GROMACS .gro file of C-alpha atoms in nm:
model
  391
    1MET     CA    1   0.056  -0.026  -0.030
    2THR     CA    2   0.105   0.341  -0.127
    3LYS     CA    3   0.022   0.606   0.128
    4LEU     CA    4   0.026   0.951   0.006
    5ALA     CA    5   0.263   1.084   0.264
    6ASP     CA    6   0.528   0.800   0.100
    7VAL     CA    7   0.532   0.988  -0.269
    8ALA     CA    8   0.440   1.323  -0.192
    9THR     CA    9   0.567   1.699   0.116
   10ILE     CA   10   0.222   1.785   0.228
   11VAL     CA   11   0.213   2.090   0.450
   12ASP     CA   12  -0.119   2.247   0.620
   13CYS     CA   13  -0.221   2.606   0.571
   14GLU     CA   14  -0.282   2.922   0.779
   15HIS     CA   15  -0.499   2.843   1.026
   16LYS     CA   16  -0.660   3.224   1.010
   17THR     CA   17  -0.787   3.453   0.715
   18ALA     CA   18  -0.529   3.644   0.464
   19PRO     CA   19  -0.620   3.984   0.494
   20ILE     CA   20  -0.753   4.138   0.183
   21SER     CA   21  -0.566   4.344  -0.033
   22GLU     CA   22  -0.793   4.505  -0.248
   23ASN     CA   23  -0.458   4.544  -0.528
   24GLY     CA   24  -0.267   4.295  -0.428
   25SER     CA   25  -0.146   4.057  -0.740
   26TYR     CA   26  -0.118   3.742  -0.525
   27PHE     CA   27  -0.409   3.552  -0.440
   28ALA     CA   28  -0.519   3.313  -0.113
   29VAL     CA   29  -0.749   3.014  -0.267
   30GLY     CA   30  -0.954   2.817  -0.016
   31THR     CA   31  -1.245   2.596  -0.038
   32PRO     CA   32  -1.495   2.826  -0.244
   33ALA     CA   33  -1.269   2.878  -0.505
   34MET     CA   34  -1.160   2.546  -0.612
   35ARG     CA   35  -1.526   2.491  -0.793
   36GLY     CA   36  -1.500   2.188  -0.986
   37ASN     CA   37  -1.038   2.149  -0.930
   38VAL     CA   38  -1.040   2.520  -1.121
   39ILE     CA   39  -0.944   2.847  -0.952
   40ASP     CA   40  -1.199   3.023  -0.944
   41PHE     CA   41  -0.997   3.376  -0.902
   42SER     CA   42  -1.328   3.595  -0.854
   43GLU     CA   43  -1.362   3.371  -0.527
   44ALA     CA   44  -0.982   3.339  -0.395
   45ARG     CA   45  -0.896   3.608  -0.199
   46PRO     CA   46  -0.632   3.933  -0.355
   47ILE     CA   47  -0.321   3.904  -0.085
   48ASP     CA   48  -0.040   4.157  -0.074
   49ARG     CA   49   0.324   3.981  -0.091
   50ASP     CA   50   0.451   4.036   0.264
   51THR     CA   51   0.120   3.797   0.317
   52PHE     CA   52   0.177   3.609   0.053
   53ASP     CA   53   0.558   3.550   0.198
   54ALA     CA   54   0.333   3.469   0.531
   55TRP     CA   55   0.118   3.215   0.390
   56THR     CA   56   0.340   2.986   0.228
   57ARG     CA   57   0.680   3.077   0.430
   58ARG     CA   58   0.722   2.678   0.519
   59LEU     CA   59   0.686   2.591   0.145
   60ARG     CA   60   0.680   2.790  -0.148
   61PRO     CA   61   0.407   2.681  -0.399
   62ASN     CA   62   0.612   2.614  -0.667
   63ALA     CA   63   0.381   2.544  -1.092
   64GLY     CA   64   0.200   2.194  -1.061
   65ASP     CA   65   0.203   2.169  -0.701
   66ILE     CA   66  -0.163   2.063  -0.591
   67LEU     CA   67  -0.363   2.256  -0.335
   68PHE     CA   68  -0.628   1.989  -0.161
   69ALA     CA   69  -0.921   2.084  -0.003
   70ARG     CA   70  -0.993   1.905   0.379
   71GLU     CA   71  -1.304   2.071   0.458
   72ALA     CA   72  -1.583   2.249   0.338
   73PRO     CA   73  -1.640   2.050   0.096
   74VAL     CA   74  -1.360   1.736   0.104
   75GLY     CA   75  -1.152   1.618  -0.222
   76PRO     CA   76  -1.173   1.953  -0.507
   77ALA     CA   77  -0.781   1.982  -0.599
   78VAL     CA   78  -0.659   2.255  -0.818
   79ARG     CA   79  -0.320   2.278  -0.971
   80ILE     CA   80  -0.055   2.572  -0.901
   81PRO     CA   81  -0.042   2.787  -1.237
   82GLN     CA   82   0.300   2.888  -1.430
   83SER     CA   83   0.223   3.203  -1.212
   84GLU     CA   84   0.269   3.049  -0.874
   85ASN     CA   85   0.102   3.371  -0.734
   86VAL     CA   86  -0.093   3.086  -0.547
   87ALA     CA   87  -0.065   3.125  -0.134
   88PRO     CA   88  -0.325   2.786   0.013
   89GLY     CA   89  -0.585   2.965   0.164
   90GLN     CA   90  -0.831   2.808   0.488
   91ARG     CA   91  -0.900   2.458   0.518
   92THR     CA   92  -0.656   2.332   0.217
   93VAL     CA   93  -0.294   2.172   0.230
   94LEU     CA   94  -0.063   2.214   0.022
   95ILE     CA   95   0.091   1.903  -0.179
   96ARG     CA   96   0.433   1.810  -0.361
   97ALA     CA   97   0.485   1.551  -0.577
   98GLU     CA   98   0.808   1.365  -0.474
   99ALA     CA   99   0.981   1.346  -0.847
  100ALA     CA  100   1.179   1.054  -0.763
  101GLN     CA  101   0.869   0.873  -0.687
  102VAL     CA  102   0.579   1.046  -0.859
  103ASP     CA  103   0.505   1.216  -1.163
  104SER     CA  104   0.306   1.532  -1.097
  105ARG     CA  105   0.020   1.477  -1.315
  106TYR     CA  106  -0.048   1.228  -1.240
  107LEU     CA  107  -0.076   1.239  -0.864
  108TYR     CA  108  -0.292   1.553  -0.954
  109TYR     CA  109  -0.534   1.292  -1.138
  110LYS     CA  110  -0.486   1.016  -0.933
  111ILE     CA  111  -0.640   1.239  -0.627
  112VAL     CA  112  -0.892   1.399  -0.864
  113SER     CA  113  -1.031   1.035  -0.977
  114PRO     CA  114  -1.337   0.916  -0.852
  115GLN     CA  115  -1.196   0.604  -0.675
  116PHE     CA  116  -0.916   0.863  -0.501
  117GLN     CA  117  -1.257   1.086  -0.345
  118ALA     CA  118  -1.496   0.813  -0.255
  119ALA     CA  119  -1.194   0.660  -0.042
  120VAL     CA  120  -1.184   1.060   0.082
  121GLU     CA  121  -1.547   1.061   0.154
  122ALA     CA  122  -1.574   0.768   0.336
  123VAL     CA  123  -1.290   0.926   0.526
  124SER     CA  124  -1.430   1.212   0.573
  125ALA     CA  125  -1.855   1.115   0.703
  126GLY     CA  126  -1.784   0.984   1.005
  127SER     CA  127  -1.752   1.341   1.170
  128THR     CA  128  -2.013   1.615   1.233
  129VAL     CA  129  -1.913   1.836   1.001
  130PRO     CA  130  -1.695   1.645   0.723
  131HIS     CA  131  -1.349   1.675   0.707
  132LEU     CA  132  -0.994   1.515   0.666
  133ASN     CA  133  -0.744   1.615   0.903
  134VAL     CA  134  -0.390   1.681   0.805
  135ALA     CA  135  -0.309   1.309   0.951
  136ASP     CA  136  -0.570   1.163   0.714
  137VAL     CA  137  -0.456   1.340   0.392
  138ARG     CA  138  -0.115   1.173   0.518
  139SER     CA  139  -0.290   0.869   0.525
  140MET     CA  140  -0.403   0.869   0.240
  141ASP     CA  141  -0.388   0.491   0.010
  142LEU     CA  142  -0.260   0.530  -0.334
  143GLY     CA  143  -0.302   0.237  -0.417
  144GLU     CA  144  -0.029   0.040  -0.641
  145LEU     CA  145   0.109   0.282  -0.852
  146PRO     CA  146   0.195   0.219  -1.216
  147THR     CA  147   0.554   0.231  -1.414
  148MET     CA  148   0.620   0.620  -1.378
  149ALA     CA  149   0.688   0.591  -1.763
  150GLU     CA  150   0.309   0.481  -1.748
  151GLN     CA  151   0.243   0.784  -1.434
  152VAL     CA  152   0.413   1.037  -1.747
  153ALA     CA  153   0.195   0.901  -2.014
  154ILE     CA  154  -0.131   0.865  -1.879
  155GLY     CA  155  -0.078   1.262  -1.722
  156GLU     CA  156   0.035   1.367  -2.070
  157VAL     CA  157  -0.322   1.209  -2.190
  158LEU     CA  158  -0.554   1.362  -1.982
  159ASP     CA  159  -0.369   1.714  -1.929
  160ALA     CA  160  -0.360   1.699  -2.307
  161LEU     CA  161  -0.757   1.745  -2.295
  162ASP     CA  162  -0.731   1.986  -1.971
  163ASP     CA  163  -0.511   2.250  -2.214
  164LYS     CA  164  -0.717   2.246  -2.462
  165ILE     CA  165  -0.985   2.308  -2.185
  166ALA     CA  166  -0.838   2.565  -2.027
  167ALA     CA  167  -0.712   2.739  -2.381
  168ASN     CA  168  -1.102   2.754  -2.451
  169ARG     CA  169  -1.187   2.899  -2.133
  170ASP     CA  170  -0.903   3.192  -2.181
  171LEU     CA  171  -1.076   3.259  -2.513
  172ARG     CA  172  -1.432   3.340  -2.360
  173ALA     CA  173  -1.247   3.537  -2.080
  174THR     CA  174  -1.074   3.741  -2.390
  175LEU     CA  175  -1.418   3.765  -2.607
  176ARG     CA  176  -1.573   3.880  -2.274
  177LEU     CA  177  -1.297   4.123  -2.211
  178MET     CA  178  -1.397   4.265  -2.576
  179THR     CA  179  -1.762   4.316  -2.547
  180THR     CA  180  -1.699   4.491  -2.264
  181ALA     CA  181  -1.465   4.742  -2.484
  182LEU     CA  182  -1.763   4.741  -2.718
  183VAL     CA  183  -1.994   4.850  -2.531
  184GLN     CA  184  -1.762   5.090  -2.330
  185ALA     CA  185  -1.741   5.262  -2.664
  186ALA     CA  186  -2.074   5.289  -2.801
  187SER     CA  187  -2.193   5.409  -2.517
  188GLY     CA  188  -1.975   5.718  -2.413
  189GLU     CA  189  -2.122   6.019  -2.282
  190THR     CA  190  -2.525   5.901  -2.370
  191GLU     CA  191  -2.846   5.970  -2.147
  192SER     CA  192  -2.880   5.740  -1.891
  193HIS     CA  193  -3.202   5.504  -1.902
  194ALA     CA  194  -3.418   5.319  -1.586
  195LEU     CA  195  -3.370   4.937  -1.691
  196ALA     CA  196  -3.697   4.879  -1.634
  197SER     CA  197  -3.741   5.118  -1.926
  198VAL     CA  198  -3.637   4.885  -2.207
  199CYS     CA  199  -3.794   4.563  -2.076
  200SER     CA  200  -4.096   4.363  -2.049
  201THR     CA  201  -4.006   4.145  -1.779
  202ILE     CA  202  -3.810   4.195  -1.442
  203THR     CA  203  -3.967   3.931  -1.279
  204ARG     CA  204  -3.817   3.633  -0.989
  205GLY     CA  205  -3.824   3.245  -1.076
  206ILE     CA  206  -4.103   2.994  -0.896
  207ALA     CA  207  -4.039   2.752  -0.628
  208PRO     CA  208  -3.956   2.450  -0.708
  209LYS     CA  209  -4.056   2.096  -0.687
  210TYR     CA  210  -3.738   1.934  -0.741
  211ALA     CA  211  -3.744   1.548  -0.923
  212ASP     CA  212  -3.474   1.361  -1.113
  213GLY     CA  213  -3.589   1.511  -1.463
  214GLY     CA  214  -3.807   1.744  -1.595
  215LEU     CA  215  -3.787   2.111  -1.622
  216ARG     CA  216  -3.370   2.247  -1.529
  217VAL     CA  217  -3.367   2.480  -1.258
  218ILE     CA  218  -3.134   2.810  -1.305
  219ASN     CA  219  -3.015   2.862  -0.951
  220GLN     CA  220  -2.800   3.154  -0.780
  221LYS     CA  221  -2.489   2.867  -0.803
  222CYS     CA  222  -2.583   2.831  -1.197
  223VAL     CA  223  -2.457   3.249  -1.212
  224ARG     CA  224  -2.102   3.301  -1.224
  225ASN     CA  225  -1.843   3.452  -1.423
  226GLY     CA  226  -2.038   3.631  -1.689
  227ALA     CA  227  -2.231   3.280  -1.750
  228VAL     CA  228  -2.479   3.018  -1.689
  229ASP     CA  229  -2.325   2.684  -1.527
  230LEU     CA  230  -2.556   2.348  -1.620
  231SER     CA  231  -2.399   2.121  -1.420
  232GLN     CA  232  -2.482   2.324  -1.112
  233ALA     CA  233  -2.874   2.305  -1.182
  234ARG     CA  234  -3.130   2.085  -1.087
  235TRP     CA  235  -3.467   1.980  -1.262
  236SER     CA  236  -3.832   2.045  -1.161
  237SER     CA  237  -4.192   1.851  -1.233
  238SER     CA  238  -4.330   2.162  -1.189
  239VAL     CA  239  -4.397   2.398  -1.488
  240PRO     CA  240  -4.390   2.792  -1.434
  241LYS     CA  241  -4.810   2.917  -1.480
  242SER     CA  242  -4.642   3.171  -1.663
  243ASP     CA  243  -4.427   3.176  -1.985
  244GLU     CA  244  -4.208   3.491  -1.849
  245LYS     CA  245  -4.056   3.218  -1.601
  246LEU     CA  246  -3.982   3.024  -1.944
  247LEU     CA  247  -3.586   3.156  -2.010
  248VAL     CA  248  -3.642   3.279  -2.392
  249ASP     CA  249  -3.246   3.336  -2.544
  250ALA     CA  250  -3.058   3.666  -2.466
  251ASP     CA  251  -3.224   3.689  -2.129
  252VAL     CA  252  -3.024   3.787  -1.841
  253LEU     CA  253  -3.009   3.664  -1.460
  254ILE     CA  254  -2.916   3.829  -1.188
  255ASN     CA  255  -2.885   3.736  -0.825
  256SER     CA  256  -3.165   3.797  -0.563
  257THR     CA  257  -3.114   3.674  -0.265
  258GLY     CA  258  -2.835   3.628   0.016
  259GLN     CA  259  -2.462   3.729   0.071
  260GLY     CA  260  -2.183   3.667  -0.162
  261THR     CA  261  -2.384   3.550  -0.444
  262LEU     CA  262  -2.592   3.839  -0.450
  263GLY     CA  263  -2.553   4.068  -0.805
  264ARG     CA  264  -2.405   3.803  -1.049
  265VAL     CA  265  -2.541   3.828  -1.347
  266GLY     CA  266  -2.536   3.560  -1.613
  267ARG     CA  267  -2.646   3.594  -1.986
  268TRP     CA  268  -2.884   3.316  -2.083
  269ILE     CA  269  -2.692   3.289  -2.463
  270GLY     CA  270  -2.737   2.972  -2.721
  271TYR     CA  271  -2.833   2.683  -2.470
  272GLY     CA  272  -3.097   2.581  -2.670
  273GLU     CA  273  -3.337   2.460  -2.418
  274LEU     CA  274  -3.652   2.520  -2.228
  275ALA     CA  275  -3.522   2.625  -1.854
  276THR     CA  276  -3.623   2.878  -1.612
  277VAL     CA  277  -3.480   2.971  -1.253
  278ASP     CA  278  -3.533   2.936  -0.886
  279SER     CA  279  -3.752   3.242  -0.627
  280HIS     CA  280  -3.358   3.348  -0.560
  281VAL     CA  281  -3.283   3.470  -0.918
  282SER     CA  282  -3.424   3.747  -1.135
  283ILE     CA  283  -3.472   3.709  -1.527
  284VAL     CA  284  -3.448   4.025  -1.708
  285ARG     CA  285  -3.589   4.028  -2.043
  286VAL     CA  286  -3.506   4.328  -2.284
  287ASP     CA  287  -3.837   4.441  -2.508
  288PRO     CA  288  -3.600   4.433  -2.832
  289ASP     CA  289  -3.843   4.676  -2.976
  290LEU     CA  290  -3.674   4.922  -2.651
  291ALA     CA  291  -3.372   4.855  -2.673
  292ASP     CA  292  -3.069   4.598  -2.800
  293PRO     CA  293  -3.147   4.232  -2.578
  294THR     CA  294  -2.767   4.170  -2.603
  295PHE     CA  295  -2.630   4.470  -2.578
  296VAL     CA  296  -2.783   4.561  -2.256
  297GLY     CA  297  -2.677   4.195  -2.139
  298ALA     CA  298  -2.379   4.268  -2.191
  299VAL     CA  299  -2.396   4.614  -1.968
  300LEU     CA  300  -2.531   4.444  -1.720
  301LEU     CA  301  -2.271   4.233  -1.657
  302GLU     CA  302  -2.007   4.531  -1.617
  303LEU     CA  303  -2.293   4.661  -1.322
  304GLU     CA  304  -2.278   4.364  -1.132
  305LYS     CA  305  -2.138   4.579  -0.811
  306GLN     CA  306  -2.355   4.856  -0.862
  307VAL     CA  307  -2.672   4.558  -0.827
  308GLU     CA  308  -2.499   4.414  -0.519
  309ASP     CA  309  -2.553   4.771  -0.331
  310LEU     CA  310  -2.865   4.743  -0.416
  311ALA     CA  311  -2.913   4.487  -0.155
  312GLU     CA  312  -3.135   4.540   0.121
  313GLY     CA  313  -3.164   4.328   0.470
  314SER     CA  314  -2.943   4.142   0.731
  315THR     CA  315  -2.681   4.004   0.740
  316GLY     CA  316  -2.761   3.641   0.590
  317GLN     CA  317  -3.148   3.802   0.461
  318THR     CA  318  -2.996   4.027   0.239
  319GLU     CA  319  -3.236   4.065  -0.110
  320LEU     CA  320  -3.257   4.242  -0.406
  321ARG     CA  321  -3.609   4.443  -0.431
  322ARG     CA  322  -3.735   4.442  -0.759
  323ASP     CA  323  -3.852   4.769  -0.810
  324HIS     CA  324  -3.427   4.875  -0.705
  325LEU     CA  325  -3.314   4.659  -0.978
  326ALA     CA  326  -3.585   4.815  -1.254
  327ALA     CA  327  -3.521   5.177  -1.102
  328LEU     CA  328  -3.094   5.083  -1.177
  329GLN     CA  329  -2.941   5.342  -1.433
  330LEU     CA  330  -2.792   5.244  -1.762
  331ARG     CA  331  -2.596   5.435  -2.010
  332LEU     CA  332  -2.731   5.358  -2.382
  333PRO     CA  333  -2.644   5.460  -2.672
  334ASP     CA  334  -2.896   5.501  -2.940
  335LEU     CA  335  -3.093   5.185  -3.107
  336ALA     CA  336  -2.912   5.159  -3.410
  337ILE     CA  337  -2.581   5.235  -3.216
  338GLN     CA  338  -2.713   4.931  -2.960
  339ARG     CA  339  -2.774   4.713  -3.312
  340ALA     CA  340  -2.473   4.749  -3.489
  341THR     CA  341  -2.229   4.661  -3.142
  342GLY     CA  342  -2.539   4.405  -3.064
  343ASP     CA  343  -2.434   4.245  -3.401
  344ARG     CA  344  -2.072   4.222  -3.302
  345ILE     CA  345  -2.125   4.094  -3.011
  346ARG     CA  346  -2.318   3.868  -3.073
  347VAL     CA  347  -2.069   3.761  -3.333
  348MET     CA  348  -1.796   3.641  -3.058
  349ASP     CA  349  -2.120   3.537  -2.814
  350ASN     CA  350  -2.115   3.263  -3.125
  351ARG     CA  351  -1.727   3.189  -3.083
  352SER     CA  352  -1.739   3.161  -2.729
  353ASN     CA  353  -2.084   2.947  -2.699
  354LEU     CA  354  -1.871   2.680  -2.967
  355ALA     CA  355  -1.566   2.722  -2.708
  356ARG     CA  356  -1.837   2.621  -2.423
  357ASP     CA  357  -1.984   2.346  -2.604
  358GLU     CA  358  -1.624   2.174  -2.692
  359ASN     CA  359  -1.533   2.196  -2.346
  360PHE     CA  360  -1.887   2.067  -2.211
  361ILE     CA  361  -1.770   1.756  -2.414
  362LEU     CA  362  -1.372   1.771  -2.356
  363ALA     CA  363  -1.439   1.707  -1.978
  364ARG     CA  364  -1.718   1.432  -2.059
  365ALA     CA  365  -1.387   1.228  -2.195
  366ARG     CA  366  -1.148   1.340  -1.962
  367ASP     CA  367  -1.390   1.223  -1.674
  368GLU     CA  368  -1.462   0.858  -1.828
  369LEU     CA  369  -1.117   0.867  -1.957
  370LEU     CA  370  -0.928   0.869  -1.605
  371PRO     CA  371  -1.125   0.616  -1.359
  372LEU     CA  372  -1.009   0.368  -1.694
  373LEU     CA  373  -0.726   0.452  -1.659
  374MET     CA  374  -0.637   0.498  -1.297
  375SER     CA  375  -0.748   0.099  -1.281
  376GLY     CA  376  -0.634   0.013  -1.568
  377ARG     CA  377  -0.854  -0.095  -1.740
  378ILE     CA  378  -0.788   0.060  -2.084
  379THR     CA  379  -0.453   0.125  -2.180
  380VAL     CA  380  -0.226   0.442  -2.239
  381LYS     CA  381  -0.294   0.403  -2.597
  382ASP     CA  382  -0.678   0.330  -2.597
  383ALA     CA  383  -0.682   0.640  -2.418
  384GLU     CA  384  -0.482   0.824  -2.671
  385ARG     CA  385  -0.641   0.712  -2.920
  386ALA     CA  386  -1.005   0.850  -2.769
  387ALA     CA  387  -0.920   1.220  -2.694
  388GLU     CA  388  -0.775   1.223  -3.022
  389ASP     CA  389  -1.135   1.212  -3.073
  390VAL     CA  390  -1.217   1.502  -2.947
  391LEU     CA  391  -0.904   1.723  -2.991
   0.00000   0.00000   0.00000
């Protein structure tokens, strides 16, 4: 039996919250920023160099090192990026593969594999709040490791898929920046308009009856980074009584309750399926005779902070009132300029959607190959051929 500590150096995080530096170029990455085994920098804490040095004094992270979440939730893992500007946040451990013992890429995929994650869940389930102690992490069983050559080959196959996913993710981020630039150039010193003046609908969603199938329901977890993540959606057996609660292309979704997620904006673009939102999310539908829906959606993406500031209520009970959202002021140029700019944005949306859909296929292929490779049920050559079909 090979324990994790036999092949890796494992260092615990600081047991306190890193002080935020709004202009910091380093980040403390805790468990909220490790969703989907990818660092979500919008959920990480920006920190300055002094804090980074203090938080990494026991082991300075190198590119390819692994951050592993041992509580809230247990199990997610991410790799330190090439920029090496990431420090372990609370409830994480930093794991560094010993090069002579295990390939670092192989070790990462071993940790995120279903087999390892099931073992993690079994060990952590006995506590009131599921968690792993550092000693638990050190003693996790890796099973029998393949030869170093096989480890390297497995890591290369899976990494090729993840590299393409990352490239598509970067492309989508670049397209969003280009969209922002187009909107800013078109808006200039134009007059302000209340959001309600260009909308046909501003409404909250439904109180769903969750089921194994039926109508897809978007919740607050789905709305992030200007888009909608369907992997976090659930299903409802109930259908809205009003069609205005069924999503149509170019709707804008705005998280409208609670702290942390309230104010997030996502555009429902090119999903091509019937869906609705739950009662914690607002649907904003622009009347195309009054404004260009694509243009207004892009404007709203840049107003997340202003939307968040509209919230009312005590800690944990904050709400975004419909009338406050309706009164939100937008700078909108003439309709002809909106439509011309919207046409350019729609071209970029189409490219972004292609990258999004391709990533779904790539991620599915990776997730299917990962347990098969780790268990030895397929050879690396078979996996390479399968990966080539989607790359």
